CSV table of N, CA, C and O in Angstrom, one decimal:
chain,number,residue,atom,x,y,z
A,268,UNK,N,0.8,-1.2,0.0
A,268,UNK,CA,0.0,0.0,0.0
A,268,UNK,C,0.9,1.2,0.0
A,268,UNK,O,2.0,1.2,0.5
A,269,UNK,N,0.3,2.4,-0.5
A,269,UNK,CA,1.2,3.6,-0.5
A,269,UNK,C,1.6,4.1,0.9
A,269,UNK,O,2.6,4.7,1.0
A,270,UNK,N,0.7,3.9,1.8
A,270,UNK,CA,1.1,4.4,3.2
A,270,UNK,C,2.3,3.6,3.7
A,270,UNK,O,3.1,4.1,4.4
A,271,UNK,N,2.3,2.3,3.5
A,271,UNK,CA,3.5,1.5,3.9
A,271,UNK,C,4.8,1.9,3.3
A,271,UNK,O,5.8,2.0,4.0
A,272,UNK,N,4.7,2.2,2.0
A,272,UNK,CA,6.0,2.6,1.3
A,272,UNK,C,6.4,4.0,1.8
A,272,UNK,O,7.6,4.2,1.9
A,273,UNK,N,5.5,4.8,2.2
A,273,UNK,CA,5.9,6.2,2.7
A,273,UNK,C,6.5,6.0,4.1
A,273,UNK,O,7.4,6.8,4.5
A,274,UNK,N,6.1,5.1,4.9
A,274,UNK,CA,6.6,4.9,6.2
A,274,UNK,C,7.9,4.1,6.3
A,274,UNK,O,8.6,4.1,7.2
A,275,UNK,N,8.1,3.3,5.3
A,275,UNK,CA,9.2,2.3,5.3
A,275,UNK,C,10.6,3.0,5.5
A,275,UNK,O,11.4,2.6,6.3
A,276,UNK,N,10.9,4.1,4.8
A,276,UNK,CA,12.2,4.8,5.0
A,276,UNK,C,12.3,5.3,6.4
A,276,UNK,O,13.4,5.2,7.0
A,277,UNK,N,11.3,5.8,7.0
A,277,UNK,CA,11.3,6.3,8.4
A,277,UNK,C,11.6,5.1,9.4
A,277,UNK,O,12.3,5.3,10.3
A,278,UNK,N,10.9,4.0,9.1
A,278,UNK,CA,11.1,2.9,10.0
A,278,UNK,C,12.5,2.4,10.0
A,278,UNK,O,13.1,2.1,11.0
A,279,UNK,N,13.1,2.3,8.8
A,279,UNK,CA,14.5,1.8,8.7
A,279,UNK,C,15.5,2.8,9.3
A,279,UNK,O,16.4,2.4,10.0
A,280,UNK,N,15.2,4.1,9.2
A,280,UNK,CA,16.1,5.1,9.8
A,280,UNK,C,16.0,5.0,11.3
A,280,UNK,O,17.0,5.2,12.0
A,281,UNK,N,14.8,4.8,11.8
A,281,UNK,CA,14.6,4.7,13.3
A,281,UNK,C,15.3,3.5,13.8
A,281,UNK,O,15.9,3.5,14.9
A,282,UNK,N,15.3,2.4,13.0
A,282,UNK,CA,15.9,1.2,13.5
A,282,UNK,C,17.5,1.4,13.5
A,282,UNK,O,18.1,0.9,14.4
A,283,UNK,N,18.0,2.1,12.5
A,283,UNK,CA,19.4,2.3,12.4
A,283,UNK,C,19.8,3.2,13.6
A,283,UNK,O,20.9,3.0,14.2
A,284,UNK,N,19.0,4.2,13.9
A,284,UNK,CA,19.4,5.0,15.1
A,284,UNK,C,19.4,4.2,16.4
A,284,UNK,O,20.2,4.4,17.2
A,285,UNK,N,18.4,3.3,16.5
A,285,UNK,CA,18.4,2.5,17.7
A,285,UNK,C,19.6,1.6,17.8
A,285,UNK,O,20.1,1.4,18.9
A,286,UNK,N,20.0,1.0,16.7
A,286,UNK,CA,21.2,0.2,16.7
A,286,UNK,C,22.4,1.0,17.0
A,286,UNK,O,23.3,0.5,17.7
A,287,UNK,N,22.5,2.2,16.5
A,287,UNK,CA,23.7,3.0,16.8
A,287,UNK,C,23.7,3.4,18.3
A,287,UNK,O,24.8,3.5,18.8
A,288,UNK,N,22.6,3.5,18.9
A,288,UNK,CA,22.6,3.9,20.3
A,288,UNK,C,23.0,2.7,21.2
A,288,UNK,O,23.5,2.9,22.3
A,289,UNK,N,22.9,1.5,20.7
A,289,UNK,CA,23.2,0.3,21.5
A,289,UNK,C,24.6,-0.1,21.4
A,289,UNK,O,25.0,-1.1,21.9
A,290,UNK,N,25.4,0.7,20.7
A,290,UNK,CA,26.8,0.3,20.5
A,290,UNK,C,27.7,0.4,21.7
A,290,UNK,O,27.3,0.2,22.8
A,291,UNK,N,28.9,0.9,21.5
A,291,UNK,CA,30.0,1.0,22.5
A,291,UNK,C,29.6,1.9,23.7
A,291,UNK,O,30.1,1.7,24.8
A,292,UNK,N,28.8,2.9,23.4
A,292,UNK,CA,28.5,3.9,24.4
A,292,UNK,C,27.6,3.5,25.5
A,292,UNK,O,27.2,4.3,26.3
A,293,UNK,N,27.2,2.3,25.6
A,293,UNK,CA,26.2,1.8,26.5
A,293,UNK,C,26.7,2.0,28.0
A,293,UNK,O,26.0,2.5,28.8
A,294,UNK,N,27.9,1.6,28.3
A,294,UNK,CA,28.4,1.8,29.6
A,294,UNK,C,28.5,3.3,30.0
A,294,UNK,O,28.1,3.7,31.1
A,295,UNK,N,28.9,4.1,29.1
A,295,UNK,CA,28.9,5.5,29.3
A,295,UNK,C,27.5,6.1,29.6
A,295,UNK,O,27.3,6.9,30.5
A,296,UNK,N,26.6,5.6,28.8
A,296,UNK,CA,25.2,6.1,29.0
A,296,UNK,C,24.6,5.6,30.3
A,296,UNK,O,23.9,6.4,31.0
A,297,UNK,N,25.0,4.4,30.7
A,297,UNK,CA,24.5,3.9,32.0
A,297,UNK,C,25.1,4.7,33.1
A,297,UNK,O,24.4,5.0,34.1
A,298,UNK,N,26.3,5.1,33.1
A,298,UNK,CA,26.9,5.9,34.1
A,298,UNK,C,26.3,7.3,34.1
A,298,UNK,O,26.1,7.8,35.2
A,299,UNK,N,26.0,7.8,32.9
A,299,UNK,CA,25.4,9.1,32.8
A,299,UNK,C,24.0,9.1,33.4
A,299,UNK,O,23.6,9.9,34.2
A,300,UNK,N,23.3,8.0,33.1
A,300,UNK,CA,21.9,7.8,33.7
A,300,UNK,C,22.0,7.7,35.2
A,300,UNK,O,21.1,8.3,35.9
A,301,UNK,N,22.9,7.0,35.7
A,301,UNK,CA,23.0,6.8,37.2
A,301,UNK,C,23.3,8.1,37.8
A,301,UNK,O,22.8,8.5,38.9
A,302,UNK,N,24.2,9.0,37.2
A,302,UNK,CA,24.5,10.3,37.7
A,302,UNK,C,23.2,11.2,37.7
A,302,UNK,O,23.0,11.9,38.6
A,303,UNK,N,22.5,11.1,36.6
A,303,UNK,CA,21.3,11.9,36.5
A,303,UNK,C,20.2,11.4,37.5
A,303,UNK,O,19.6,12.3,38.1
A,304,UNK,N,20.1,10.1,37.7
A,304,UNK,CA,19.2,9.6,38.7
A,304,UNK,C,19.6,10.1,40.1
A,304,UNK,O,18.7,10.5,40.9
A,305,UNK,N,20.9,10.0,40.4
A,305,UNK,CA,21.4,10.5,41.7
A,305,UNK,C,21.1,12.0,41.9
A,305,UNK,O,20.7,12.4,43.0
A,306,UNK,N,21.3,12.7,40.8
A,306,UNK,CA,21.1,14.2,40.9
A,306,UNK,C,19.6,14.5,41.1
A,306,UNK,O,19.3,15.3,41.9
A,307,UNK,N,18.8,13.8,40.4
A,307,UNK,CA,17.3,14.0,40.6
A,307,UNK,C,16.9,13.6,42.0
A,307,UNK,O,16.1,14.3,42.6
A,308,UNK,N,17.4,12.5,42.5
A,308,UNK,CA,17.1,12.1,43.8
A,308,UNK,C,17.5,13.1,44.9
A,308,UNK,O,16.8,13.4,45.8
A,309,UNK,N,18.7,13.7,44.7
A,309,UNK,CA,19.2,14.7,45.6
A,309,UNK,C,18.4,15.9,45.6
A,309,UNK,O,18.1,16.5,46.6
A,310,UNK,N,18.0,16.3,44.4
A,310,UNK,CA,17.1,17.5,44.2
A,310,UNK,C,15.8,17.3,44.9
A,310,UNK,O,15.2,18.1,45.6
A,311,UNK,N,15.2,16.1,44.7
A,311,UNK,CA,13.9,15.7,45.3
A,311,UNK,C,14.1,15.7,46.8
A,311,UNK,O,13.1,16.2,47.5
A,312,UNK,N,15.2,15.2,47.3
A,312,UNK,CA,15.4,15.2,48.8
A,312,UNK,C,15.5,16.6,49.3
A,312,UNK,O,14.9,16.9,50.4
A,313,UNK,N,16.1,17.5,48.6
A,313,UNK,CA,16.2,18.9,49.0
A,313,UNK,C,14.9,19.5,49.0
A,313,UNK,O,14.5,20.3,50.0
A,314,UNK,N,14.1,19.3,48.0
A,314,UNK,CA,12.7,19.8,48.0
A,314,UNK,C,11.9,19.3,49.2
A,314,UNK,O,11.2,20.1,49.8
A,315,UNK,N,12.0,18.1,49.4
A,315,UNK,CA,11.2,17.5,50.5
A,315,UNK,C,11.7,18.0,51.9
A,315,UNK,O,10.9,18.3,52.8
A,316,UNK,N,13.0,18.2,52.0
A,316,UNK,CA,13.6,18.7,53.3
A,316,UNK,C,13.1,20.2,53.5
A,316,UNK,O,12.7,20.6,54.6
A,317,UNK,N,13.1,21.0,52.4
A,317,UNK,CA,12.6,22.4,52.5
A,317,UNK,C,11.1,22.4,52.8
A,317,UNK,O,10.7,23.2,53.6
A,318,UNK,N,10.4,21.5,52.2
A,318,UNK,CA,8.9,21.4,52.4
A,318,UNK,C,8.6,21.1,53.9
A,318,UNK,O,7.8,21.8,54.5
A,319,UNK,N,9.4,20.2,54.4
A,319,UNK,CA,9.2,19.8,55.8
A,319,UNK,C,9.6,20.9,56.8
A,319,UNK,O,9.0,21.2,57.8
A,320,UNK,N,10.7,21.6,56.4
A,320,UNK,CA,11.2,22.7,57.2
A,320,UNK,C,10.1,23.8,57.2
A,320,UNK,O,9.8,24.4,58.3
A,321,UNK,N,9.5,24.1,56.1
A,321,UNK,CA,8.5,25.2,56.1
A,321,UNK,C,7.2,24.7,56.8
A,321,UNK,O,6.6,25.5,57.5
A,322,UNK,N,6.9,23.5,56.7
A,322,UNK,CA,5.7,22.9,57.4
A,322,UNK,C,6.0,23.0,58.9
A,322,UNK,O,5.1,23.5,59.7
A,323,UNK,N,7.1,22.6,59.4
A,323,UNK,CA,7.5,22.7,60.8
A,323,UNK,C,7.5,24.1,61.3
A,323,UNK,O,7.1,24.4,62.4
A,324,UNK,N,8.0,25.0,60.5
A,324,UNK,CA,8.0,26.4,60.9
A,324,UNK,C,6.6,27.0,61.0
A,324,UNK,O,6.3,27.7,62.0
A,325,UNK,N,5.7,26.6,60.1
A,325,UNK,CA,4.3,27.0,60.2
A,325,UNK,C,3.6,26.4,61.4
A,325,UNK,O,2.9,27.1,62.1
A,326,UNK,N,3.9,25.2,61.7
A,326,UNK,CA,3.3,24.6,62.9
A,326,UNK,C,3.8,25.2,64.2
A,326,UNK,O,3.1,25.4,65.1
A,327,UNK,N,5.1,25.6,64.2
A,327,UNK,CA,5.7,26.3,65.4
A,327,UNK,C,5.0,27.7,65.5
A,327,UNK,O,4.7,28.1,66.7
A,328,UNK,N,4.7,28.4,64.4
A,328,UNK,CA,4.0,29.7,64.5
A,328,UNK,C,2.6,29.5,65.0
A,328,UNK,O,2.1,30.3,65.8
A,329,UNK,N,2.0,28.4,64.5
A,329,UNK,CA,0.6,28.1,65.0
A,329,UNK,C,0.6,27.8,66.5
A,329,UNK,O,-0.3,28.3,67.2
A,330,UNK,N,1.6,27.0,66.9
A,330,UNK,CA,1.7,26.7,68.4
A,330,UNK,C,1.9,27.9,69.2
A,330,UNK,O,1.4,28.0,70.4
A,331,UNK,N,2.6,28.9,68.7
A,331,UNK,CA,2.9,30.1,69.5
A,331,UNK,C,1.6,30.9,69.7
A,331,UNK,O,1.6,31.7,70.7
A,332,UNK,N,0.6,30.8,68.9
A,332,UNK,CA,-0.6,31.6,69.1
A,332,UNK,C,-1.7,30.9,69.8
A,332,UNK,O,-2.7,31.4,70.2
A,333,UNK,N,-1.6,29.6,69.9
A,333,UNK,CA,-2.6,28.8,70.6
A,333,UNK,C,-2.4,28.8,72.1
A,333,UNK,O,-1.3,28.7,72.6
A,334,UNK,N,-3.5,29.0,72.9
A,334,UNK,CA,-3.3,29.0,74.3
A,334,UNK,C,-3.2,27.6,74.9
A,334,UNK,O,-4.0,26.7,74.6
A,335,UNK,N,-2.0,27.4,75.5
A,335,UNK,CA,-1.8,26.1,76.1
A,335,UNK,C,-1.5,26.3,77.6
A,335,UNK,O,-0.9,27.3,78.0
A,336,UNK,N,-1.9,25.3,78.4
A,336,UNK,CA,-1.7,25.5,79.9
A,336,UNK,C,-0.3,25.2,80.3
A,336,UNK,O,0.4,26.0,80.8
A,337,UNK,N,0.2,24.0,80.0
A,337,UNK,CA,1.6,23.8,80.3
A,337,UNK,C,2.5,24.3,79.2
A,337,UNK,O,2.5,23.8,78.1
A,338,UNK,N,3.1,25.5,79.4
A,338,UNK,CA,3.9,26.1,78.4
A,338,UNK,C,5.1,25.3,77.9
A,338,UNK,O,5.6,25.5,76.8
A,339,UNK,N,5.6,24.4,78.8
A,339,UNK,CA,6.8,23.7,78.4
A,339,UNK,C,6.5,22.4,77.5
A,339,UNK,O,7.4,21.9,76.9
A,340,UNK,N,5.2,22.0,77.5
A,340,UNK,CA,4.9,20.8,76.7
A,340,UNK,C,4.6,21.2,75.3
A,340,UNK,O,3.8,22.1,75.0
A,341,UNK,N,5.3,20.6,74.4
A,341,UNK,CA,5.2,20.9,72.9
A,341,UNK,C,4.1,19.9,72.4
A,341,UNK,O,4.2,18.7,72.5
A,342,UNK,N,3.1,20.5,71.7
A,342,UNK,CA,2.1,19.6,71.1
A,342,UNK,C,2.7,19.0,69.8
A,342,UNK,O,3.5,19.5,69.1
A,343,UNK,N,2.2,17.8,69.6
A,343,UNK,CA,2.6,17.1,68.3
A,343,UNK,C,1.9,17.8,67.1
A,343,UNK,O,1.0,18.7,67.3
A,344,UNK,N,2.3,17.4,65.9
A,344,UNK,CA,1.7,18.0,64.8
A,344,UNK,C,0.2,17.8,64.7
A,344,UNK,O,-0.6,18.8,64.5
A,345,UNK,N,-0.2,16.6,64.9
A,345,UNK,CA,-1.7,16.3,64.8
A,345,UNK,C,-2.4,17.0,66.0
A,345,UNK,O,-3.5,17.5,65.8
A,346,UNK,N,-1.8,17.0,67.2
A,346,UNK,CA,-2.4,17.7,68.3
A,346,UNK,C,-2.6,19.2,68.1
A,346,UNK,O,-3.6,19.8,68.4
A,347,UNK,N,-1.5,19.7,67.5
A,347,UNK,CA,-1.6,21.2,67.1
A,347,UNK,C,-2.7,21.5,66.2
A,347,UNK,O,-3.5,22.4,66.4
A,348,UNK,N,-2.9,20.6,65.1
A,348,UNK,CA,-3.9,20.9,64.2
A,348,UNK,C,-5.3,20.7,64.8
A,348,UNK,O,-6.3,21.5,64.5
A,349,UNK,N,-5.5,19.6,65.6
A,349,UNK,CA,-6.8,19.4,66.2
A,349,UNK,C,-7.1,20.5,67.2
A,349,UNK,O,-8.3,20.9,67.3
A,350,UNK,N,-6.1,20.9,68.0
A,350,UNK,CA,-6.4,22.0,69.0
A,350,UNK,C,-6.7,23.3,68.3
A,350,UNK,O,-7.6,24.0,68.7
A,351,UNK,N,-6.0,23.6,67.2
A,351,UNK,CA,-6.3,24.8,66.4
A,351,UNK,C,-7.7,24.7,65.9
A,351,UNK,O,-8.5,25.7,65.9
A,352,UNK,N,-8.1,23.6,65.3
A,352,UNK,CA,-9.5,23.4,64.8
A,352,UNK,C,-10.5,23.6,65.9
A,352,UNK,O,-11.5,24.4,65.7
A,353,UNK,N,-10.3,23.0,67.0
A,353,UNK,CA,-11.3,23.1,68.1
A,353,UNK,C,-11.3,24.5,68.7
A,353,UNK,O,-12.4,25.0,69.1
A,354,UNK,N,-10.1,25.2,68.8
A,354,UNK,CA,-10.0,26.5,69.3
A,354,UNK,C,-10.8,27.5,68.4
A,354,UNK,O,-11.5,28.4,68.8
A,355,UNK,N,-10.6,27.4,67.1
A,355,UNK,CA,-11.3,28.2,66.1
A,355,UNK,C,-12.8,28.0,66.2
A,355,UNK,O,-13.6,28.9,66.2
A,356,UNK,N,-13.2,26.7,66.3
A,356,UNK,CA,-14.6,26.4,66.5
A,356,UNK,C,-15.2,27.0,67.7
A,356,UNK,O,-16.3,27.7,67.7
A,357,UNK,N,-14.5,27.0,68.9
A,357,UNK,CA,-14.9,27.6,70.1
A,357,UNK,C,-15.0,29.1,70.0
A,357,UNK,O,-16.0,29.7,70.5
A,358,UNK,N,-14.1,29.7,69.4
A,358,UNK,CA,-14.1,31.2,69.2
A,358,UNK,C,-15.3,31.5,68.3
A,358,UNK,O,-16.0,32.6,68.6
A,359,UNK,N,-15.6,30.7,67.3
A,359,UNK,CA,-16.7,31.0,66.4
A,359,UNK,C,-18.0,30.9,67.2
A,359,UNK,O,-19.0,31.7,67.0
A,360,UNK,N,-18.1,29.9,68.0
A,360,UNK,CA,-19.4,29.7,68.8
A,360,UNK,C,-19.5,30.8,69.8
A,360,UNK,O,-20.7,31.3,70.0
A,361,UNK,N,-18.5,31.3,70.4
A,361,UNK,CA,-18.6,32.4,71.4
A,361,UNK,C,-19.0,33.7,70.6
A,361,UNK,O,-19.7,34.5,71.2
A,362,UNK,N,-18.6,33.9,69.4
A,362,UNK,CA,-19.0,35.1,68.6
A,362,UNK,C,-20.4,35.0,68.2
A,362,UNK,O,-21.2,36.0,68.2
A,363,UNK,N,-20.9,33.8,67.9
A,363,UNK,CA,-22.3,33.6,67.6
A,363,UNK,C,-23.2,33.9,68.8
A,363,UNK,O,-24.3,34.4,68.6
A,364,UNK,N,-22.8,33.5,69.9
A,364,UNK,CA,-23.6,33.7,71.1
A,364,UNK,C,-23.6,35.1,71.6
A,364,UNK,O,-24.5,35.6,72.3
A,365,UNK,N,-22.5,35.9,71.3
A,365,UNK,CA,-22.4,37.2,71.7
A,365,UNK,C,-23.3,38.2,71.0
A,365,UNK,O,-23.9,38.0,70.0
């Protein structure tokens, strides 16, 4: 068919390119890929570390505005969020009643 003959040169060129890539440079490409993977992993780790740093800073700021009875006891993350939720709810209720 005419469509097959039009695609045939492209297919053979693609196959030749694939074969050329599988030649001697395979070990070099593998080492390059491992370096890229390591670099990506390090960048992802940095992003995650920064994300957690910002999250912890935000939770510390939230803890500083919440009224707690024992000032020396640090609330956990989930305790901080639950307490903030309940505190906001209580303030809202007191405003509704006022």
